[in-house]
Short mmCIF file of C-alpha atoms in Angstrom, two decimals:
data_model
loop_
_atom_site.label_atom_id
_atom_site.label_comp_id
_atom_site.label_asym_id
_atom_site.label_seq_id
_atom_site.Cartn_x
_atom_site.Cartn_y
_atom_site.Cartn_z
CA MET A 163 -13.45 -34.68 20.67
CA PRO A 164 -12.18 -31.27 19.46
CA LEU A 165 -8.99 -29.93 21.03
CA THR A 166 -8.61 -26.67 22.92
CA ILE A 167 -6.09 -24.06 21.77
CA GLY A 168 -4.74 -21.97 24.64
CA VAL A 169 -3.21 -18.50 24.28
CA PRO A 170 -1.38 -17.38 27.44
CA ARG A 171 -0.12 -13.91 28.27
CA GLU A 172 3.53 -13.50 27.26
CA THR A 173 5.75 -13.34 30.35
CA TYR A 174 8.98 -12.19 28.67
CA THR A 175 9.91 -8.72 29.89
CA GLY A 176 8.66 -6.01 27.52
CA GLU A 177 6.89 -8.44 25.14
CA LYS A 178 3.62 -6.90 23.93
CA ARG A 179 2.64 -9.36 21.22
CA VAL A 180 -0.01 -12.03 21.56
CA ALA A 181 -0.10 -15.33 19.69
CA THR A 182 -3.56 -14.86 18.17
CA VAL A 183 -6.05 -12.06 17.61
CA PRO A 184 -9.87 -12.02 17.67
CA GLU A 185 -10.17 -12.09 13.86
CA VAL A 186 -8.17 -15.33 13.77
CA VAL A 187 -10.03 -16.85 16.75
CA GLU A 188 -13.19 -16.97 14.64
CA LYS A 189 -11.34 -18.92 11.92
CA LEU A 190 -9.83 -21.36 14.43
CA ILE A 191 -13.31 -22.08 15.77
CA LYS A 192 -14.51 -22.77 12.22
CA LEU A 193 -11.76 -25.41 12.00
CA GLY A 194 -13.44 -27.15 14.95
CA PHE A 195 -11.19 -26.03 17.82
CA ALA A 196 -12.17 -24.45 21.12
CA VAL A 197 -10.09 -21.40 22.02
CA SER A 198 -9.13 -20.19 25.50
CA VAL A 199 -7.27 -16.92 26.12
CA GLU A 200 -5.68 -15.80 29.37
CA ALA A 201 -7.20 -12.60 30.72
CA GLY A 202 -5.22 -9.56 29.59
CA ALA A 203 -3.13 -11.53 27.06
CA GLY A 204 -3.90 -9.09 24.25
CA ASP A 205 -4.13 -5.83 26.17
CA ALA A 206 -0.72 -4.54 25.02
CA ALA A 207 -1.64 -5.35 21.40
CA ASN A 208 -4.98 -3.50 21.58
CA CYS A 209 -6.96 -6.75 21.73
CA ALA A 210 -9.27 -6.49 24.74
CA ASP A 211 -10.78 -9.52 26.46
CA ASP A 212 -14.26 -8.49 25.31
CA THR A 213 -13.21 -8.73 21.65
CA TYR A 214 -11.98 -12.28 22.25
CA ARG A 215 -15.28 -13.17 23.92
CA ALA A 216 -17.21 -11.69 21.00
CA ALA A 217 -15.16 -13.86 18.63
CA GLY A 218 -16.11 -17.00 20.60
CA ALA A 219 -13.10 -17.52 22.85
CA GLU A 220 -13.24 -18.39 26.55
CA ILE A 221 -11.31 -16.10 28.90
CA CYS A 222 -9.29 -17.83 31.65
CA THR A 223 -8.53 -15.77 34.71
CA ASP A 224 -5.04 -17.17 35.41
CA ALA A 225 -2.17 -18.86 33.58
CA ALA A 226 -2.30 -22.12 35.55
CA SER A 227 -5.89 -22.91 34.55
CA LEU A 228 -5.19 -22.02 30.92
CA TRP A 229 -2.07 -24.24 30.64
CA ALA A 230 -3.90 -27.10 32.37
CA LYS A 231 -6.87 -26.83 29.99
CA ALA A 232 -5.06 -26.28 26.69
CA ASP A 233 -4.32 -29.26 24.45
CA ILE A 234 -2.36 -26.96 22.12
CA VAL A 235 -0.61 -23.82 23.31
CA PHE A 236 0.10 -20.93 20.92
CA LYS A 237 2.96 -18.72 22.08
CA VAL A 238 5.24 -16.01 20.70
CA ARG A 239 8.36 -16.25 22.89
CA PRO A 240 9.74 -19.62 24.05
CA PRO A 241 8.05 -20.72 27.30
CA SER A 242 9.88 -20.47 30.59
CA LEU A 243 10.63 -23.61 32.59
CA ALA A 244 7.93 -22.54 35.06
CA GLU A 245 5.40 -22.43 32.19
CA VAL A 246 6.52 -25.86 30.96
CA ALA A 247 5.79 -27.24 34.43
CA LEU A 248 2.16 -26.04 34.03
CA MET A 249 1.80 -27.68 30.61
CA LYS A 250 -0.60 -30.59 30.14
CA GLN A 251 1.18 -33.94 29.88
CA GLY A 252 1.32 -34.93 26.20
CA GLY A 253 0.15 -31.51 25.03
CA ALA A 254 1.38 -29.57 22.02
CA LEU A 255 3.24 -26.27 21.76
CA VAL A 256 3.44 -23.99 18.70
CA GLY A 257 5.66 -20.90 18.63
CA PHE A 258 9.24 -19.69 18.57
CA VAL A 259 11.49 -22.16 20.40
CA TRP A 260 15.06 -21.73 19.00
CA PRO A 261 16.11 -25.29 19.90
CA ALA A 262 19.82 -24.70 19.26
CA GLN A 263 19.93 -21.97 21.92
CA ASN A 264 17.49 -23.57 24.41
CA LEU A 265 18.70 -27.11 25.06
CA GLU A 266 17.43 -27.11 28.67
CA LEU A 267 13.99 -26.03 27.49
CA MET A 268 13.99 -28.84 24.91
CA GLN A 269 14.75 -31.42 27.62
CA ALA A 270 11.97 -30.06 29.83
CA LEU A 271 9.43 -30.20 26.98
CA ALA A 272 10.50 -33.75 26.08
CA ALA A 273 10.01 -34.78 29.72
CA ARG A 274 6.38 -33.59 29.46
CA GLN A 275 5.89 -35.91 26.45
CA ALA A 276 5.03 -32.82 24.44
CA THR A 277 4.80 -32.32 20.70
CA VAL A 278 6.57 -29.09 19.82
CA LEU A 279 6.36 -27.26 16.50
CA ALA A 280 9.02 -24.53 16.37
CA ILE A 281 7.93 -21.89 13.89
CA ASP A 282 11.56 -20.74 13.63
CA CYS A 283 12.57 -24.12 12.16
CA LEU A 284 10.24 -23.87 9.14
CA PRO A 285 12.04 -24.91 5.91
CA ARG A 286 11.80 -21.50 4.27
CA MET A 287 13.03 -22.70 0.87
CA LEU A 288 9.72 -24.54 0.32
CA SER A 289 7.36 -22.30 -1.62
CA ARG A 290 4.27 -23.77 0.06
CA ALA A 291 5.74 -22.88 3.47
CA GLN A 292 5.76 -19.14 2.81
CA LYS A 293 2.26 -18.65 4.22
CA MET A 294 3.51 -20.06 7.56
CA ASP A 295 6.80 -18.13 7.59
CA ALA A 296 6.60 -16.08 10.79
CA LEU A 297 10.32 -15.26 10.62
CA THR A 298 9.74 -13.32 7.41
CA SER A 299 6.66 -11.59 8.84
CA MET A 300 8.53 -10.45 11.94
CA ALA A 301 11.67 -9.49 10.00
CA GLY A 302 9.67 -7.21 7.70
CA ILE A 303 8.17 -5.43 10.71
CA SER A 304 11.59 -5.15 12.36
CA GLY A 305 13.12 -3.54 9.26
CA TYR A 306 10.32 -1.00 9.07
CA ARG A 307 10.49 -0.20 12.77
CA ALA A 308 14.29 0.14 12.67
CA VAL A 309 13.95 3.05 10.22
CA ILE A 310 11.27 4.65 12.39
CA GLU A 311 13.54 4.40 15.45
CA ALA A 312 16.42 5.87 13.45
CA ALA A 313 14.24 8.76 12.25
CA ASN A 314 13.16 9.42 15.83
CA ALA A 315 16.77 9.62 17.05
CA PHE A 316 18.05 11.51 14.00
CA GLY A 317 17.93 15.27 14.26
CA ARG A 318 16.97 16.13 10.69
CA PHE A 319 14.58 15.38 7.85
CA PHE A 320 15.15 12.24 5.81
CA ALA A 321 14.11 13.96 2.56
CA GLY A 322 16.05 16.94 1.26
CA GLN A 323 14.20 20.25 1.26
CA ILE A 324 14.74 23.78 0.01
CA THR A 325 13.04 26.35 2.22
CA ALA A 326 13.20 30.08 2.75
CA ALA A 327 15.33 29.36 5.82
CA GLY A 328 17.90 27.39 3.83
CA LYS A 329 18.61 24.09 2.08
CA VAL A 330 18.38 20.76 3.94
CA PRO A 331 20.34 17.89 2.34
CA PRO A 332 18.75 14.42 2.27
CA ALA A 333 19.85 11.91 4.89
CA LYS A 334 22.20 9.15 3.77
CA VAL A 335 21.31 5.69 5.07
CA PHE A 336 23.45 2.55 4.80
CA ILE A 337 21.83 -0.89 5.31
CA ALA A 338 24.19 -3.75 6.18
CA GLY A 339 22.42 -6.89 5.03
CA ALA A 340 19.65 -7.05 2.44
CA GLY A 341 17.53 -9.93 3.66
CA VAL A 342 13.85 -9.51 4.46
CA ALA A 343 14.51 -7.01 7.25
CA GLY A 344 17.09 -5.14 5.19
CA LEU A 345 14.81 -4.83 2.17
CA ALA A 346 11.97 -3.59 4.38
CA ALA A 347 14.35 -0.98 5.83
CA ILE A 348 15.50 0.06 2.34
CA GLY A 349 11.93 0.55 1.13
CA THR A 350 10.94 2.52 4.23
CA ALA A 351 14.01 4.80 4.20
CA ALA A 352 13.69 5.41 0.45
CA GLY A 353 9.99 6.17 0.91
CA LEU A 354 10.90 8.81 3.48
CA GLY A 355 13.18 10.46 0.92
CA ALA A 356 16.63 9.36 2.10
CA ILE A 357 19.52 8.36 -0.14
CA VAL A 358 19.83 4.65 0.61
CA ARG A 359 22.81 2.37 0.11
CA ALA A 360 22.96 -1.31 0.99
CA ASN A 361 25.33 -4.26 0.96
CA ASP A 362 24.93 -8.00 1.26
CA THR A 363 27.25 -10.96 0.85
CA ARG A 364 24.77 -12.51 -1.60
CA ALA A 365 25.35 -10.92 -4.99
CA GLU A 366 21.92 -11.98 -6.28
CA VAL A 367 20.13 -9.49 -4.02
CA ALA A 368 21.65 -6.49 -5.86
CA ASP A 369 18.63 -6.26 -8.18
CA GLN A 370 16.25 -6.47 -5.20
CA VAL A 371 18.07 -3.58 -3.52
CA LYS A 372 17.74 -1.46 -6.66
CA SER A 373 14.06 -2.35 -7.06
CA MET A 374 13.40 -1.05 -3.52
CA GLY A 375 15.02 2.29 -4.31
CA GLY A 376 18.52 1.65 -2.95
CA GLU A 377 22.03 1.59 -4.36
CA PHE A 378 23.95 -1.68 -3.99
CA VAL A 379 27.48 -1.19 -2.64
CA LYS A 380 29.71 -4.06 -3.76
CA VAL A 381 32.64 -5.38 -1.76
CA ASP A 382 35.83 -5.40 -3.81
CA TYR A 383 36.34 -9.15 -3.32
CA GLU A 384 34.91 -12.03 -5.32
CA GLU A 385 33.23 -14.71 -3.17
CA GLU A 386 29.79 -16.28 -3.23
CA GLY A 387 27.89 -15.58 0.01
CA SER A 388 24.65 -17.55 -0.31
CA GLY A 389 24.02 -20.05 2.47
CA GLY A 390 21.27 -22.57 3.11
CA GLY A 391 17.65 -21.71 3.84
CA GLY A 392 17.81 -18.21 2.39
CA TYR A 393 20.48 -17.02 4.83
CA ALA A 394 23.98 -15.74 4.14
CA LYS A 395 26.99 -17.88 5.05
CA VAL A 396 30.10 -17.09 7.06
CA MET A 397 32.59 -15.49 4.67
CA SER A 398 36.36 -15.99 4.39
CA GLU A 399 38.81 -13.76 6.24
CA GLY A 400 39.85 -12.10 2.97
CA PHE A 401 36.28 -11.13 2.19
CA GLN A 402 35.68 -9.90 5.73
CA ALA A 403 38.75 -7.65 5.55
CA ALA A 404 37.53 -6.10 2.28
CA GLN A 405 34.05 -5.76 3.77
CA ARG A 406 35.38 -3.95 6.86
CA ALA A 407 37.23 -1.49 4.62
CA MET A 408 34.00 -0.78 2.73
CA TYR A 409 32.06 -0.34 6.00
CA ALA A 410 34.69 2.09 7.25
CA THR A 411 34.22 4.21 4.12
CA GLN A 412 30.44 4.19 4.47
CA ALA A 413 30.62 5.06 8.17
CA ARG A 414 32.47 8.28 7.36
CA GLU A 415 29.98 9.27 4.65
CA VAL A 416 26.49 8.32 5.85
CA ASP A 417 24.24 9.64 8.61
CA ILE A 418 22.46 6.42 9.60
CA ILE A 419 23.61 2.78 9.63
CA ILE A 420 21.15 -0.09 10.08
CA THR A 421 22.70 -3.53 10.56
CA THR A 422 20.74 -6.76 10.03
CA ALA A 423 23.47 -9.41 9.69
CA LEU A 424 22.63 -12.57 11.63
CA ILE A 425 23.03 -16.29 11.01
CA PRO A 426 20.72 -18.52 13.13
CA GLY A 427 22.50 -20.38 15.89
CA LYS A 428 25.64 -18.22 15.70
CA PRO A 429 26.72 -15.00 17.46
CA ALA A 430 26.10 -11.85 15.43
CA PRO A 431 29.14 -10.95 13.31
CA ARG A 432 30.99 -7.75 14.26
CA LEU A 433 30.63 -5.37 11.33
CA ILE A 434 30.98 -1.91 12.90
CA SER A 435 34.01 -1.39 15.12
CA ALA A 436 34.48 1.27 17.77
CA GLU A 437 36.97 3.01 15.47
CA MET A 438 34.32 3.25 12.74
CA VAL A 439 31.86 4.77 15.21
CA LYS A 440 34.44 7.45 16.12
CA THR A 441 34.71 8.50 12.46
CA MET A 442 30.94 9.02 12.05
CA LYS A 443 29.44 12.50 12.00
CA PRO A 444 28.14 13.86 15.31
CA GLY A 445 24.42 13.20 15.56
CA SER A 446 24.60 10.04 13.43
CA VAL A 447 22.56 6.96 14.34
CA ILE A 448 23.24 3.21 14.34
CA VAL A 449 20.33 0.77 14.68
CA ASP A 450 21.67 -2.70 15.50
CA MET A 451 18.97 -5.23 14.67
CA ALA A 452 21.21 -8.13 15.75
CA ALA A 453 21.52 -6.81 19.32
CA GLU A 454 19.77 -9.83 20.85
CA GLN A 455 22.61 -12.08 19.61
CA GLY A 456 25.39 -9.74 20.70
CA GLY A 457 25.08 -7.07 18.02
CA ASN A 458 26.81 -6.17 14.77
CA CYS A 459 28.31 -3.04 16.37
CA GLU A 460 31.08 -3.38 18.92
CA LEU A 461 29.54 -0.68 21.14
CA THR A 462 25.93 -1.95 21.11
CA GLU A 463 24.25 -2.49 24.47
CA PRO A 464 21.36 -4.98 23.95
CA GLY A 465 17.99 -3.51 24.86
CA GLN A 466 19.34 0.01 25.23
CA ALA A 467 19.79 3.20 23.20
CA VAL A 468 23.12 4.82 24.15
CA VAL A 469 25.18 7.74 22.88
CA LYS A 470 28.89 7.07 22.33
CA HIS A 471 31.34 9.38 20.55
CA GLY A 472 28.38 11.57 19.58
CA VAL A 473 26.59 8.68 17.83
CA THR A 474 23.27 7.23 19.03
CA ILE A 475 23.49 3.42 19.04
CA ILE A 476 20.08 1.72 19.28
CA GLY A 477 20.17 -1.91 20.38
CA TYR A 478 16.49 -2.61 20.98
CA THR A 479 15.63 -6.31 21.02
CA ASP A 480 11.86 -5.84 20.80
CA LEU A 481 11.37 -4.12 17.44
CA PRO A 482 8.38 -6.30 16.36
CA SER A 483 6.83 -5.79 19.79
CA ARG A 484 6.94 -2.02 19.23
CA LEU A 485 4.30 -2.58 16.53
CA ALA A 486 2.38 -5.05 18.68
CA LYS A 487 -0.98 -4.92 16.91
CA GLN A 488 0.46 -5.36 13.42
CA SER A 489 2.98 -8.04 14.37
CA SER A 490 0.39 -9.99 16.40
CA THR A 491 -2.00 -9.99 13.45
CA LEU A 492 0.63 -11.27 11.01
CA TYR A 493 1.94 -13.86 13.48
CA ALA A 494 -1.58 -15.09 14.25
CA THR A 495 -2.23 -15.49 10.53
CA ASN A 496 0.98 -17.54 10.12
CA LEU A 497 -0.14 -19.87 12.94
CA LEU A 498 -3.60 -20.12 11.40
CA ARG A 499 -2.11 -21.30 8.09
CA LEU A 500 -0.05 -23.87 9.98
CA THR A 501 -3.16 -25.05 11.84
CA GLU A 502 -4.99 -25.46 8.54
CA GLU A 503 -2.18 -27.77 7.38
CA LEU A 504 -2.41 -29.76 10.63
CA CYS A 505 -6.23 -29.97 10.58
CA LYS A 506 -7.23 -30.60 6.98
CA ALA A 507 -10.35 -32.48 8.11
CA LYS A 508 -11.57 -29.36 10.01
CA ASP A 509 -12.65 -31.54 12.93
CA GLY A 510 -10.72 -29.79 15.69
CA ASN A 511 -7.89 -32.35 15.78
CA ILE A 512 -4.34 -32.14 14.47
CA ASP A 513 -2.29 -34.63 12.49
CA VAL A 514 1.48 -34.05 12.70
CA ASN A 515 2.39 -35.70 9.42
CA MET A 516 6.13 -36.41 9.46
CA GLU A 517 6.02 -37.25 5.74
CA ASP A 518 5.23 -33.62 4.98
CA ASP A 519 8.54 -31.77 4.55
CA ALA A 520 7.19 -28.49 5.96
CA ILE A 521 5.62 -30.15 9.04
CA ARG A 522 8.68 -32.37 9.54
CA GLY A 523 10.98 -29.35 9.56
CA LEU A 524 8.80 -27.58 12.13
CA THR A 525 8.50 -30.56 14.46
CA VAL A 526 11.39 -30.52 16.94
CA ILE A 527 9.76 -32.88 19.48
CA LYS A 528 7.13 -35.55 18.69
CA ASN A 529 5.36 -37.17 21.67
CA GLY A 530 8.38 -36.58 23.89
CA GLU A 531 10.97 -37.73 21.33
CA VAL A 532 13.39 -35.05 20.15
CA THR A 533 13.31 -35.00 16.35
CA TRP A 534 15.48 -31.91 15.87
CA PRO A 535 17.37 -31.24 13.67
CA ALA A 536 15.23 -32.33 10.76
CA PRO A 537 16.79 -33.86 7.65
CA ALA A 538 17.10 -31.62 4.63
CA PRO A 539 13.76 -31.44 2.79
CA LYS A 540 13.43 -33.35 -0.46
CA LEU A 541 13.42 -30.67 -3.12
CA PRO A 542 11.77 -31.53 -6.46
CA ALA A 543 14.18 -32.95 -9.00
CA ALA A 544 15.24 -30.70 -11.83
CA PRO A 545 13.38 -31.46 -15.08
CA ALA A 546 15.26 -33.67 -17.49
CA PRO A 547 16.74 -31.77 -20.43
CA LYS A 548 14.77 -32.13 -23.62
CA PRO A 549 16.56 -34.08 -26.34
CA ALA A 550 17.91 -31.89 -29.08
CA THR A 551 15.69 -32.11 -32.12
CA ALA A 552 17.30 -32.20 -35.47
CA ALA A 553 16.61 -29.22 -37.63
CA VAL A 554 14.11 -30.02 -40.35
CA GLU A 555 15.44 -29.03 -43.72
CA LYS A 556 12.87 -27.06 -45.66
CA LYS A 557 12.71 -27.74 -49.33
CA PRO A 558 11.97 -24.82 -51.60
CA SER A 559 8.63 -24.99 -53.29
CA GLY A 560 7.64 -23.33 -56.52
CA HIS A 561 4.01 -22.95 -55.44
CA GLY A 562 4.37 -21.01 -52.19
CA HIS A 563 6.66 -20.16 -49.31
CA GLY A 564 7.07 -21.41 -45.75
CA ALA A 565 6.60 -19.38 -42.57
CA GLY A 566 9.38 -16.83 -42.34
CA ALA A 567 10.76 -17.65 -45.83
CA PRO A 568 11.12 -14.88 -48.42
CA MET A 569 8.33 -14.54 -50.96
CA ALA A 570 8.97 -16.24 -54.29
CA ALA A 571 9.84 -13.94 -57.20
CA SER A 572 6.85 -15.16 -59.23
CA SER A 573 4.40 -14.39 -56.40
CA LEU A 574 5.89 -10.94 -55.92
CA ALA A 575 5.59 -10.22 -59.66
CA ILE A 576 1.94 -11.28 -59.65
CA ILE A 577 1.11 -8.98 -56.71
CA PHE A 578 2.84 -6.02 -58.33
CA GLY A 579 1.08 -6.76 -61.61
CA ILE A 580 -2.33 -6.76 -59.95
CA GLY A 581 -1.52 -3.53 -58.14
CA ALA A 582 -0.35 -1.84 -61.35
CA ALA A 583 -3.52 -2.95 -63.14
CA LEU A 584 -5.69 -1.45 -60.38
CA PHE A 585 -3.79 1.84 -60.57
CA TRP A 586 -4.19 1.91 -64.38
CA LEU A 587 -7.93 1.34 -64.08
CA VAL A 588 -8.21 4.15 -61.52
CA GLY A 589 -6.18 6.51 -63.71
CA ALA A 590 -8.06 5.64 -66.91
CA TYR A 591 -11.64 5.92 -65.67
CA ALA A 592 -11.68 7.96 -62.41
CA PRO A 593 -12.17 11.77 -62.50
CA ALA A 594 -9.03 13.88 -62.33
CA SER A 595 -10.02 15.30 -58.92
CA PHE A 596 -10.41 11.78 -57.48
CA LEU A 597 -7.02 10.74 -58.82
CA SER A 598 -5.41 13.73 -57.14
CA HIS A 599 -7.01 12.98 -53.80
CA PHE A 600 -6.28 9.26 -54.12
CA THR A 601 -2.58 9.97 -54.71
CA VAL A 602 -2.45 12.21 -51.63
CA PHE A 603 -4.21 9.49 -49.61
CA VAL A 604 -1.72 6.79 -50.61
CA LEU A 605 1.25 9.06 -49.91
CA ALA A 606 -0.26 10.09 -46.57
CA CYS A 607 -0.65 6.43 -45.54
CA PHE A 608 2.96 5.70 -46.45
CA VAL A 609 4.39 8.84 -44.82
CA GLY A 610 2.21 8.39 -41.73
CA TYR A 611 3.35 4.79 -41.32
CA MET A 612 7.01 5.76 -41.63
CA VAL A 613 6.67 8.72 -39.25
CA ILE A 614 4.74 6.93 -36.51
CA TRP A 615 6.59 3.63 -36.37
CA ASN A 616 10.05 5.16 -36.65
CA VAL A 617 9.64 7.42 -33.59
CA THR A 618 12.19 6.21 -30.99
CA PRO A 619 10.70 6.20 -27.46
CA SER A 620 13.97 7.27 -25.85
CA LEU A 621 12.59 10.12 -23.76
CA HIS A 622 9.04 8.95 -23.15
CA THR A 623 6.83 5.90 -23.33
CA PRO A 624 6.12 4.08 -26.64
CA LEU A 625 2.42 4.87 -26.31
CA MET A 626 3.19 8.57 -25.92
CA SER A 627 5.51 8.39 -28.94
CA VAL A 628 2.76 7.07 -31.19
CA THR A 629 0.07 9.48 -29.95
CA ASN A 630 2.39 12.48 -30.34
CA ALA A 631 3.30 11.37 -33.86
CA ILE A 632 -0.37 11.07 -34.81
CA SER A 633 -1.09 14.44 -33.23
CA SER A 634 1.72 16.06 -35.21
CA ILE A 635 0.31 14.71 -38.50
CA ILE A 636 -3.13 16.11 -37.60
CA CYS A 637 -1.56 19.43 -36.72
CA ILE A 638 0.31 19.63 -40.06
CA GLY A 639 -2.89 18.88 -41.99
CA ALA A 640 -4.76 21.58 -40.07
CA LEU A 641 -1.98 24.13 -40.74
CA ILE A 642 -2.25 23.44 -44.46
CA GLN A 643 -5.96 24.19 -44.27
CA ILE A 644 -5.53 27.58 -42.61
CA ALA A 645 -2.38 28.67 -44.48
CA PRO A 646 -2.87 31.41 -47.14
CA PRO A 647 -2.87 30.28 -50.81
CA GLU A 648 0.42 32.08 -51.58
CA MET A 649 2.10 29.79 -49.01
CA GLY A 650 0.67 26.65 -50.59
CA GLY A 651 -2.42 26.45 -48.45
CA ALA A 652 -5.87 25.36 -49.54
CA ARG A 653 -8.91 27.60 -50.04
CA PRO A 654 -11.30 26.21 -47.44
CA ASP A 655 -14.59 27.74 -46.49
CA GLY A 656 -15.13 29.27 -43.06
CA LEU A 657 -16.37 26.07 -41.38
CA ILE A 658 -13.35 24.01 -42.46
CA ARG A 659 -10.98 26.79 -41.40
CA TRP A 660 -12.48 26.98 -37.92
CA LEU A 661 -12.48 23.19 -37.60
CA ALA A 662 -8.76 23.27 -38.48
CA VAL A 663 -8.16 25.89 -35.77
CA VAL A 664 -9.96 23.72 -33.20
CA GLY A 665 -7.94 20.70 -34.37
CA ILE A 666 -4.66 22.59 -33.88
CA ALA A 667 -5.72 23.65 -30.38
CA LEU A 668 -6.71 20.14 -29.31
CA THR A 669 -3.60 18.46 -30.72
CA ALA A 670 -1.38 21.09 -29.08
CA ILE A 671 -2.99 20.32 -25.72
CA ASN A 672 -2.51 16.60 -26.32
CA MET A 673 1.17 16.94 -27.25
CA PHE A 674 2.19 19.36 -24.50
CA GLY A 675 0.11 17.51 -21.93
CA GLY A 676 1.63 14.19 -22.99
CA PHE A 677 5.16 15.47 -22.48
CA ALA A 678 4.19 17.03 -19.14
CA VAL A 679 2.70 13.77 -17.86
CA THR A 680 5.72 11.82 -19.09
CA ARG A 681 8.08 14.21 -17.32
CA ARG A 682 6.18 13.72 -14.06
CA MET A 683 6.30 9.95 -14.49
CA LEU A 684 10.07 10.01 -15.02
CA ALA A 685 10.53 12.33 -12.04
CA MET A 686 9.05 9.65 -9.78
CA PHE A 687 12.09 7.45 -10.46
CA ARG A 688 14.72 10.16 -10.00
CA LYS A 689 16.44 11.17 -6.78
#
């Protein structure tokens, strides 16, 4: 018998997201499941009850009836203990759980003989798990929204402008942490025209920062900062001291600081001290994305936006919820991909396969038995190095040459001999006028080849280099046609002369237009 997926209204204060959306409901039904949604669950995310009904879902009027009916519950925030008490005995729960921080919740779920798949425990290093990675989806939204909140609190443009009323300098933004959220913030701030700087303990993200339009600020201390699962690790005291000195310098220079540093299961590291806040310019903004775990700034008040020492410090803990429709859609899609992995038979039933590394990592409770933490996933073994092959010695041959080997002297002499014979035949029997034109043709081919392929594309693209070189050759030929005889020009008739004039006009447009387009292309990558 197919199972019922239940989607309750989120009870956490200020939470506007919903665990699935009408577009995904249709796909869950195609997998064989029945779907029930609590009345009003999607109102804050612009998903009305009627749209769920149109997609095939049943609307339950109250939470108790929904929890009692649902075999599988999709949620965003971890359930409260009161919600766990409503849960069907032996049912399943899918959503954010954070087992390390919610031990009492884990015990309550185990007592209900539940099977719990914590989307926050997904082994993110597995490439096939990326489609289920809700942490990445929500972090990207948070990084984008952090810049929007900063722009709202900041009193100036992000992009520099020159107006009749005066010159406005571009805003300077510093991003502490270049993970998914940090990179999203870098791209958004750079897109708005700000000068963006960023830092991360993982040196390998420097190229990613640059690709998003930011400048990577390096800490003057050598230490590798990569941790497990795509997160940074806790750094040594020496590194942290050098990092604080760098942050102090940036705090004095920039207008906006966005902090994203957070390691799961640990309090947020203190990056911005009260003394650094005092040195910032009046009207500056700090957006602390780690506020829910205590904050990266010493003066952050979780859930609040406060002004201290003339600096606005934003500690909102609901950044994804402030883009409820978008975040709900992405989260629902992540859960859909997980459901497809659990229901490969498309019969409305799930199979929690503990041999699957991705499913095993997600499963924190199986039929009432706590299975968290999961063992490290078995990564594929590195390919064995290929045995070194001995170089094959090539023996010279008198009858030819191997690939890449120089041509034999005898072959070269034969080719030159044939070429000389052809030239002699042309000179002996062809008319004098043909010989003159033929000589010009051969020289033109040689000169054209040397001119075109020796143009260095240092200031524009290789394609533009070649087309401009060809255009210049055409232009020179046309100038010879219209030049007076005393200057070495030809004696063309009127039609040829006017064709030459048209050729000069068209090639001039091509050359000047090519450089203009190239200049605009290069300007896109300049600040």
